[in-house]
Amino acid sequence: MTATPPPAPRAAQVATPAITATGLRKSYGDKVVLDGIDLSVPQGTVFSLLGPNGAGKTTVVKILSTLVSADAGELRVGGHDLAADPHAVRTAIGVTGQFSAVDGLITGEENMLLMADLHHLSRREGRRVTAELLERFDLVEAAKKPASGYSGGMKRRLDIAMTLVGGPRIIFLDEPTTGLDPRSRHTMWGIVRELVSDGVTVFLTTQYLEEADELADRIAVLHGGRIAAEGSADELKRIVPGGHVRLRFTDPAAYRSAAGALRGGVGDDEALSLQIPSDGGQRDLRSVLDRLDAAGIEADELTVHTPDLDDVFFALTGAPVAAPTHQPKETVR
Ligand SMILES: Nc1ncnc2c1ncn2[C@@H]1O[C@H](COP(=O)(O)OP(=O)(O)OP(=O)(O)O)[C@@H](O)[C@H]1O
Ligand SMILES: [Mg+2]
């Protein structure tokens, strides 16, 4: 008889998800915020929780990172049961909250060293890790200046650098790019990709569909306290129709001829535009153009609209996302 059980097979270790939640519930007073949520995030992947303001994204992050207790649900993070061993969970994770944890009165470097102290790193190790992260996050020049003078993007980078001081294998990023300009947002995306290539698991909340599309292996849409849909960006896009070609005319006669030649489309008599269902593929487009050519009609403008996460979001929640991701889009009629 052996006293200690044999180690788990490697495959089983690899298969253990970084985060799982089953039946997660949370109410504040009589307001039900999370009404039974199931999630599973494989190790070394990016999981994005998407939802409008007030959907409960921050609540999920706070619960999974032990800052707030759940009313019900079985939760495991980093292989530890959240209710039984919150301390073990805390040592496995890093959290970058929605609102900055940076202290503006001290320098970036001092903020980092403070985190190193909190993680009980030796002075020497703390200095080494701080120097390495400041370099990695392009903050060396700013390191000795008070953080209150940093731009939003610099503060956000410092926030994440501070989160990484303890070397967490699972990190929670609550709206890491809200309020950042496109360039800073791309820098942040690069940082997330780098983390994942090192095998870190990233749990990311966002209101930006484009961001989830760019980064996430899996996306869950939180709506009405439940996960309204979950899947890869492509899987989610497949659940909504919405691909079409849109033709605009300035000449009402050309518009009417086109409406006759392209049956199956939806016309807007005022805007003189026609919308024809299409997968946006070459063959489909050619067929539309051939039919126009055959009828001797020339459109003034042709745009191809493939379904994107905006359409998914709209279809699932019945509301456009609060912050537009790119150009404002015409409503699909
Ligand atoms: N401590 C609290 N006490 C009472 N209600 C709360 C508390 N924290 C959150 N709520 C409520 O729970 C709901 C979800 O809030 P939460 O902050 O999780 O949303 P969110 O998806 O993160 O929104 P945002 O996009 O604005 O950050 C909201 O209705 C909010 O008012
Ligand atoms: Mg929030």
Tab-separated table of C-alpha atoms and ligand atoms in Angstrom:
chain	number	residue	atom	x	y	z
A	1	MET	CA	0.000	0.000	0.000
A	2	THR	CA	1.375	3.401	-0.844
A	3	ALA	CA	0.905	6.270	1.573
A	4	THR	CA	0.773	9.008	-1.051
A	5	PRO	CA	-1.408	8.834	-4.143
A	6	PRO	CA	0.419	8.766	-7.466
A	7	PRO	CA	0.659	12.153	-9.240
A	8	ALA	CA	-2.174	12.933	-11.611
A	9	PRO	CA	-1.378	12.110	-15.234
A	10	ARG	CA	-0.014	15.078	-17.166
A	11	ALA	CA	-2.938	15.196	-19.569
A	12	ALA	CA	-5.350	15.564	-16.667
A	13	GLN	CA	-3.311	18.459	-15.271
A	14	VAL	CA	-3.309	20.226	-18.609
A	15	ALA	CA	-7.044	19.711	-18.978
A	16	THR	CA	-7.901	21.351	-15.638
A	17	PRO	CA	-9.527	24.663	-16.503
A	18	ALA	CA	-8.035	27.790	-14.937
A	19	ILE	CA	-11.459	29.051	-13.907
A	20	THR	CA	-14.809	27.334	-13.569
A	21	ALA	CA	-18.092	28.633	-12.244
A	22	THR	CA	-21.271	26.617	-11.940
A	23	GLY	CA	-24.564	28.163	-10.898
A	24	LEU	CA	-22.999	31.452	-9.805
A	25	ARG	CA	-25.616	33.701	-8.207
A	26	LYS	CA	-25.410	37.122	-6.629
A	27	SER	CA	-28.033	39.649	-5.572
A	28	TYR	CA	-27.703	43.052	-3.987
A	29	GLY	CA	-30.840	43.532	-1.885
A	30	ASP	CA	-33.665	42.390	-4.108
A	31	LYS	CA	-31.740	43.148	-7.281
A	32	VAL	CA	-30.597	39.917	-8.903
A	33	VAL	CA	-27.293	40.701	-10.618
A	34	LEU	CA	-26.102	37.181	-11.479
A	35	ASP	CA	-28.874	34.680	-11.952
A	36	GLY	CA	-27.044	31.382	-12.334
A	37	ILE	CA	-23.904	31.653	-14.421
A	38	ASP	CA	-21.750	28.823	-15.742
A	39	LEU	CA	-18.262	29.488	-17.094
A	40	SER	CA	-15.180	27.491	-17.914
A	41	VAL	CA	-11.883	29.035	-18.940
A	42	PRO	CA	-9.090	26.733	-20.191
A	43	GLN	CA	-5.551	27.492	-19.065
A	44	GLY	CA	-3.497	29.792	-21.257
A	45	THR	CA	-6.494	31.298	-23.053
A	46	VAL	CA	-8.272	34.639	-23.107
A	47	PHE	CA	-11.874	34.617	-21.985
A	48	SER	CA	-13.879	37.748	-22.530
A	49	LEU	CA	-16.987	38.665	-20.607
A	50	LEU	CA	-18.945	41.121	-22.638
A	51	GLY	CA	-21.868	43.209	-21.474
A	52	PRO	CA	-23.349	46.680	-21.294
A	53	ASN	CA	-23.058	48.966	-18.258
A	54	GLY	CA	-24.483	47.364	-15.156
A	55	ALA	CA	-24.617	43.848	-16.639
A	56	GLY	CA	-22.573	42.474	-13.749
A	57	LYS	CA	-19.099	42.122	-15.293
A	58	THR	CA	-17.271	43.728	-12.383
A	59	THR	CA	-19.373	41.675	-9.969
A	60	VAL	CA	-18.171	38.466	-11.664
A	61	VAL	CA	-14.549	39.638	-11.516
A	62	LYS	CA	-14.860	40.625	-7.853
A	63	ILE	CA	-16.401	37.294	-6.931
A	64	LEU	CA	-13.858	35.199	-8.853
A	65	SER	CA	-11.011	37.210	-7.348
A	66	THR	CA	-12.352	36.721	-3.779
A	67	LEU	CA	-13.164	40.406	-3.193
A	68	VAL	CA	-16.904	39.807	-2.922
A	69	SER	CA	-18.677	36.636	-1.851
A	70	ALA	CA	-21.170	34.812	-4.051
A	71	ASP	CA	-24.645	33.885	-2.820
A	72	ALA	CA	-24.430	30.487	-4.485
A	73	GLY	CA	-22.362	28.538	-6.973
A	74	GLU	CA	-19.438	26.232	-7.207
A	75	LEU	CA	-16.338	28.208	-8.106
A	76	ARG	CA	-12.806	27.042	-8.781
A	77	VAL	CA	-9.876	29.266	-9.695
A	78	GLY	CA	-6.359	27.987	-10.298
A	79	GLY	CA	-7.441	24.537	-9.151
A	80	HIS	CA	-8.649	25.825	-5.772
A	81	ASP	CA	-12.161	25.904	-4.421
A	82	LEU	CA	-13.013	29.539	-3.859
A	83	ALA	CA	-15.147	28.989	-0.762
A	84	ALA	CA	-12.793	26.494	0.875
A	85	ASP	CA	-9.470	28.101	0.094
A	86	PRO	CA	-9.721	31.765	-0.882
A	87	HIS	CA	-6.146	32.357	0.253
A	88	ALA	CA	-4.765	29.874	-2.289
A	89	VAL	CA	-6.853	31.551	-4.985
A	90	ARG	CA	-5.476	34.951	-4.012
A	91	THR	CA	-1.899	33.778	-4.404
A	92	ALA	CA	-2.620	32.340	-7.860
A	93	ILE	CA	-4.229	35.423	-9.378
A	94	GLY	CA	-3.623	39.044	-10.258
A	95	VAL	CA	-6.404	41.594	-10.614
A	96	THR	CA	-6.422	44.862	-12.489
A	97	GLY	CA	-9.628	46.541	-11.407
A	98	GLN	CA	-11.871	48.752	-13.491
A	99	PHE	CA	-10.610	51.732	-11.554
A	100	SER	CA	-6.909	52.335	-11.261
A	101	ALA	CA	-4.994	51.113	-8.232
A	102	VAL	CA	-2.112	53.465	-9.043
A	103	ASP	CA	-1.192	55.926	-6.277
A	104	GLY	CA	-0.652	59.236	-8.025
A	105	LEU	CA	1.350	60.814	-5.217
A	106	ILE	CA	4.291	58.462	-5.606
A	107	THR	CA	6.312	57.511	-8.681
A	108	GLY	CA	5.623	54.574	-10.958
A	109	GLU	CA	8.656	52.813	-9.586
A	110	GLU	CA	7.528	53.354	-6.000
A	111	ASN	CA	4.091	51.958	-6.864
A	112	MET	CA	5.811	48.850	-8.200
A	113	LEU	CA	8.083	48.466	-5.166
A	114	LEU	CA	5.056	48.795	-2.903
A	115	MET	CA	3.454	45.865	-4.728
A	116	ALA	CA	6.672	43.887	-4.376
A	117	ASP	CA	6.510	44.512	-0.606
A	118	LEU	CA	2.895	43.379	-0.514
A	119	HIS	CA	4.001	40.166	-2.217
A	120	HIS	CA	6.764	39.742	0.375
A	121	LEU	CA	9.511	39.799	-2.237
A	122	SER	CA	12.974	40.508	-0.878
A	123	ARG	CA	14.273	44.029	-1.501
A	124	ARG	CA	16.616	42.760	-4.149
A	125	GLU	CA	14.044	40.587	-5.897
A	126	GLY	CA	11.533	43.450	-5.712
A	127	ARG	CA	13.991	45.774	-7.463
A	128	ARG	CA	14.773	43.174	-10.094
A	129	VAL	CA	11.114	42.445	-10.905
A	130	THR	CA	10.257	46.162	-10.894
A	131	ALA	CA	13.064	47.017	-13.305
A	132	GLU	CA	12.104	44.169	-15.612
A	133	LEU	CA	8.409	45.088	-15.704
A	134	LEU	CA	9.032	48.830	-16.122
A	135	GLU	CA	11.183	47.981	-19.110
A	136	ARG	CA	8.642	45.551	-20.539
A	137	PHE	CA	5.827	48.074	-20.218
A	138	ASP	CA	7.843	50.927	-21.658
A	139	LEU	CA	7.766	52.925	-18.434
A	140	VAL	CA	11.486	53.312	-17.763
A	141	GLU	CA	11.560	56.982	-18.665
A	142	ALA	CA	8.524	57.792	-16.546
A	143	ALA	CA	9.527	55.541	-13.656
A	144	LYS	CA	10.890	58.265	-11.410
A	145	LYS	CA	8.059	60.733	-11.991
A	146	PRO	CA	4.884	60.983	-9.883
A	147	ALA	CA	2.209	58.769	-11.429
A	148	SER	CA	-0.345	61.605	-11.237
A	149	GLY	CA	1.361	63.046	-14.316
A	150	TYR	CA	0.973	59.857	-16.376
A	151	SER	CA	-1.422	59.662	-19.314
A	152	GLY	CA	-4.388	57.275	-19.124
A	153	GLY	CA	-2.518	54.699	-21.212
A	154	MET	CA	0.600	54.917	-19.035
A	155	LYS	CA	-1.478	54.525	-15.873
A	156	ARG	CA	-3.190	51.493	-17.335
A	157	ARG	CA	0.182	49.950	-18.254
A	158	LEU	CA	1.468	50.641	-14.766
A	159	ASP	CA	-1.698	49.079	-13.341
A	160	ILE	CA	-1.049	45.867	-15.258
A	161	ALA	CA	2.668	45.903	-14.462
A	162	MET	CA	1.711	46.144	-10.762
A	163	THR	CA	-0.651	43.196	-11.189
A	164	LEU	CA	2.199	41.115	-12.616
A	165	VAL	CA	4.649	41.730	-9.772
A	166	GLY	CA	3.619	38.542	-8.002
A	167	GLY	CA	3.936	36.470	-11.197
A	168	PRO	CA	0.268	35.378	-11.306
A	169	ARG	CA	-0.733	32.611	-13.734
A	170	ILE	CA	-4.305	33.871	-13.952
A	171	ILE	CA	-5.118	37.529	-14.370
A	172	PHE	CA	-8.376	39.412	-14.311
A	173	LEU	CA	-8.528	42.597	-16.339
A	174	ASP	CA	-11.699	44.600	-15.784
A	175	GLU	CA	-12.192	46.872	-18.806
A	176	PRO	CA	-8.467	47.387	-19.350
A	177	THR	CA	-8.860	49.683	-22.335
A	178	THR	CA	-11.920	51.764	-21.530
A	179	GLY	CA	-11.055	55.384	-22.157
A	180	LEU	CA	-7.822	54.654	-23.994
A	181	ASP	CA	-7.078	55.991	-27.454
A	182	PRO	CA	-6.726	53.474	-30.321
A	183	ARG	CA	-2.942	53.419	-30.082
A	184	SER	CA	-2.877	52.726	-26.350
A	185	ARG	CA	-5.581	50.137	-26.887
A	186	HIS	CA	-3.403	48.323	-29.428
A	187	THR	CA	-0.460	48.439	-27.026
A	188	MET	CA	-2.651	46.871	-24.362
A	189	TRP	CA	-3.764	44.148	-26.779
A	190	GLY	CA	-0.103	43.403	-27.460
A	191	ILE	CA	0.502	43.054	-23.719
A	192	VAL	CA	-2.401	40.633	-23.357
A	193	ARG	CA	-1.175	38.537	-26.289
A	194	GLU	CA	2.292	38.402	-24.791
A	195	LEU	CA	0.915	37.233	-21.449
A	196	VAL	CA	-1.048	34.484	-23.110
A	197	SER	CA	1.955	33.347	-25.133
A	198	ASP	CA	3.679	32.884	-21.764
A	199	GLY	CA	0.837	30.563	-20.760
A	200	VAL	CA	-1.013	33.036	-18.532
A	201	THR	CA	-4.810	32.805	-18.483
A	202	VAL	CA	-6.565	36.134	-18.993
A	203	PHE	CA	-10.124	36.841	-17.906
A	204	LEU	CA	-11.077	40.092	-19.534
A	205	THR	CA	-14.207	42.178	-19.335
A	206	THR	CA	-14.956	44.699	-21.996
A	207	GLN	CA	-17.664	46.769	-23.592
A	208	TYR	CA	-15.746	46.778	-26.846
A	209	LEU	CA	-16.878	44.050	-29.166
A	210	GLU	CA	-13.880	44.668	-31.352
A	211	GLU	CA	-11.607	43.975	-28.408
A	212	ALA	CA	-13.262	40.655	-27.627
A	213	ASP	CA	-13.070	39.804	-31.328
A	214	GLU	CA	-9.343	40.592	-31.418
A	215	LEU	CA	-8.228	38.898	-28.237
A	216	ALA	CA	-10.602	36.328	-26.909
A	217	ASP	CA	-10.542	32.604	-27.543
A	218	ARG	CA	-13.993	32.485	-26.070
A	219	ILE	CA	-16.558	35.188	-25.445
A	220	ALA	CA	-19.583	35.196	-23.162
A	221	VAL	CA	-22.288	37.816	-23.442
A	222	LEU	CA	-23.773	38.734	-20.069
A	223	HIS	CA	-27.328	39.980	-20.212
A	224	GLY	CA	-30.150	40.046	-17.698
A	225	GLY	CA	-28.072	38.204	-15.131
A	226	ARG	CA	-27.388	35.278	-17.437
A	227	ILE	CA	-24.965	34.258	-20.140
A	228	ALA	CA	-27.003	35.034	-23.238
A	229	ALA	CA	-24.493	33.315	-25.554
A	230	GLU	CA	-21.040	31.851	-25.396
A	231	GLY	CA	-18.544	30.786	-28.017
A	232	SER	CA	-15.676	31.904	-30.197
A	233	ALA	CA	-16.169	35.195	-32.068
A	234	ASP	CA	-16.864	33.215	-35.249
A	235	GLU	CA	-19.384	30.958	-33.543
A	236	LEU	CA	-21.210	33.947	-32.138
A	237	LYS	CA	-21.264	35.683	-35.490
A	238	ARG	CA	-22.788	32.593	-37.056
A	239	ILE	CA	-25.829	32.752	-34.800
A	240	VAL	CA	-27.008	36.024	-36.269
A	241	PRO	CA	-28.082	36.767	-39.781
A	242	GLY	CA	-27.223	40.198	-41.050
A	243	GLY	CA	-24.753	39.795	-43.922
A	244	HIS	CA	-25.832	41.957	-46.792
A	245	VAL	CA	-24.794	44.105	-49.712
A	246	ARG	CA	-26.130	47.624	-49.692
A	247	LEU	CA	-26.540	49.631	-52.857
A	248	ARG	CA	-27.243	53.336	-52.907
A	249	PHE	CA	-28.567	55.379	-55.813
A	250	THR	CA	-29.016	59.057	-56.478
A	251	ASP	CA	-31.302	58.494	-59.453
A	252	PRO	CA	-34.779	57.280	-58.379
A	253	ALA	CA	-35.290	55.584	-61.743
A	254	ALA	CA	-32.063	53.595	-61.357
A	255	TYR	CA	-33.135	52.662	-57.830
A	256	ARG	CA	-36.481	51.369	-59.077
A	257	SER	CA	-34.885	49.375	-61.903
A	258	ALA	CA	-32.401	47.850	-59.469
A	259	ALA	CA	-35.238	46.895	-57.104
A	260	GLY	CA	-36.843	45.105	-60.057
A	261	ALA	CA	-33.634	43.404	-61.162
A	262	LEU	CA	-32.547	42.307	-57.695
A	263	ARG	CA	-35.538	40.569	-56.228
A	264	GLY	CA	-35.294	39.456	-52.618
A	265	GLY	CA	-33.757	42.701	-51.467
A	266	VAL	CA	-35.230	45.189	-49.033
A	267	GLY	CA	-35.638	48.696	-50.373
A	268	ASP	CA	-35.649	52.052	-48.656
A	269	ASP	CA	-37.566	54.374	-50.962
A	270	GLU	CA	-36.484	57.527	-49.185
A	271	ALA	CA	-32.787	56.761	-48.946
A	272	LEU	CA	-32.845	55.151	-52.413
A	273	SER	CA	-30.949	52.198	-51.038
A	274	LEU	CA	-31.345	48.491	-51.516
A	275	GLN	CA	-30.210	45.819	-49.151
A	276	ILE	CA	-29.616	42.342	-50.540
A	277	PRO	CA	-28.876	39.357	-48.280
A	278	SER	CA	-25.342	38.153	-49.000
A	279	ASP	CA	-22.512	36.229	-47.408
A	280	GLY	CA	-20.114	38.860	-48.746
A	281	GLY	CA	-18.277	36.243	-50.830
A	282	GLN	CA	-16.842	36.879	-54.280
A	283	ARG	CA	-19.394	34.698	-56.051
A	284	ASP	CA	-22.300	36.436	-54.338
A	285	LEU	CA	-20.983	39.879	-55.142
A	286	ARG	CA	-20.320	38.972	-58.755
A	287	SER	CA	-23.869	37.734	-59.150
A	288	VAL	CA	-25.228	41.053	-57.841
A	289	LEU	CA	-22.946	43.035	-60.148
A	290	ASP	CA	-23.790	40.827	-63.152
A	291	ARG	CA	-27.503	41.352	-62.611
A	292	LEU	CA	-26.988	45.124	-62.378
A	293	ASP	CA	-24.825	45.100	-65.526
A	294	ALA	CA	-27.372	43.028	-67.413
A	295	ALA	CA	-30.040	45.606	-66.585
A	296	GLY	CA	-27.697	48.484	-67.463
A	297	ILE	CA	-27.835	49.940	-63.966
A	298	GLU	CA	-24.995	51.559	-62.107
A	299	ALA	CA	-25.142	51.991	-58.337
A	300	ASP	CA	-23.560	55.085	-56.823
A	301	GLU	CA	-22.275	53.202	-53.838
A	302	LEU	CA	-21.872	49.579	-52.885
A	303	THR	CA	-21.013	48.438	-49.366
A	304	VAL	CA	-20.619	44.929	-48.010
A	305	HIS	CA	-21.740	44.282	-44.470
A	306	THR	CA	-20.672	41.006	-42.859
A	307	PRO	CA	-22.186	40.213	-39.483
A	308	ASP	CA	-19.952	41.301	-36.650
A	309	LEU	CA	-20.163	41.184	-32.896
A	310	ASP	CA	-22.243	44.358	-32.903
A	311	ASP	CA	-24.964	42.396	-34.677
A	312	VAL	CA	-24.591	39.564	-32.179
A	313	PHE	CA	-24.822	41.963	-29.312
A	314	PHE	CA	-27.848	43.658	-30.792
A	315	ALA	CA	-29.577	40.357	-31.476
A	316	LEU	CA	-28.926	39.030	-27.972
A	317	THR	CA	-29.504	42.060	-25.814
A	318	GLY	CA	-31.862	44.073	-27.986
A	319	ALA	CA	-29.687	47.114	-27.439
A	320	PRO	CA	-26.639	48.470	-29.145
A	321	VAL	CA	-23.509	48.410	-27.060
A	322	ALA	CA	-22.955	51.541	-24.970
A	323	ALA	CA	-19.642	52.560	-26.466
A	324	PRO	CA	-19.337	52.347	-30.244
A	325	THR	CA	-16.412	50.197	-31.285
A	326	HIS	CA	-15.679	51.828	-34.584
A	327	GLN	CA	-17.778	53.772	-37.049
A	328	PRO	CA	-21.412	54.167	-36.076
A	329	LYS	CA	-23.255	51.672	-38.189
A	330	GLU	CA	-26.576	51.959	-39.930
A	331	THR	CA	-29.384	50.073	-38.301
A	332	VAL	CA	-30.147	46.834	-40.087
A	333	ARG	CA	-33.698	47.075	-41.227
B	1	LIG	N1	-21.894	46.967	-3.740
B	1	LIG	C1	-23.037	47.049	-4.433
B	1	LIG	N2	-24.213	47.329	-3.804
B	1	LIG	C2	-25.366	47.379	-4.488
B	1	LIG	N3	-25.472	47.182	-5.821
B	1	LIG	C3	-24.347	46.911	-6.498
B	1	LIG	C4	-23.082	46.829	-5.840
B	1	LIG	N4	-22.130	46.522	-6.782
B	1	LIG	C5	-22.799	46.444	-7.942
B	1	LIG	N5	-24.105	46.663	-7.787
B	1	LIG	C6	-25.129	46.621	-8.857
B	1	LIG	O1	-24.953	45.426	-9.577
B	1	LIG	C7	-25.180	45.635	-10.967
B	1	LIG	C8	-23.962	45.156	-11.744
B	1	LIG	O2	-22.870	46.024	-11.467
B	1	LIG	P1	-21.431	45.792	-12.089
B	1	LIG	O3	-20.568	46.850	-11.559
B	1	LIG	O4	-21.030	44.376	-11.865
B	1	LIG	O5	-21.729	45.997	-13.637
B	1	LIG	P2	-20.678	46.108	-14.855
B	1	LIG	O6	-21.142	45.152	-15.891
B	1	LIG	O7	-19.303	45.972	-14.337
B	1	LIG	O8	-20.957	47.586	-15.364
B	1	LIG	P3	-19.915	48.661	-16.009
B	1	LIG	O9	-19.822	48.324	-17.457
B	1	LIG	O10	-20.600	49.953	-15.798
B	1	LIG	O11	-18.617	48.559	-15.278
B	1	LIG	C9	-25.485	47.106	-11.123
B	1	LIG	O12	-26.874	47.261	-11.185
B	1	LIG	C10	-24.939	47.727	-9.866
B	1	LIG	O13	-25.660	48.871	-9.524
B	2	MG	MG	-17.647	47.161	-14.358
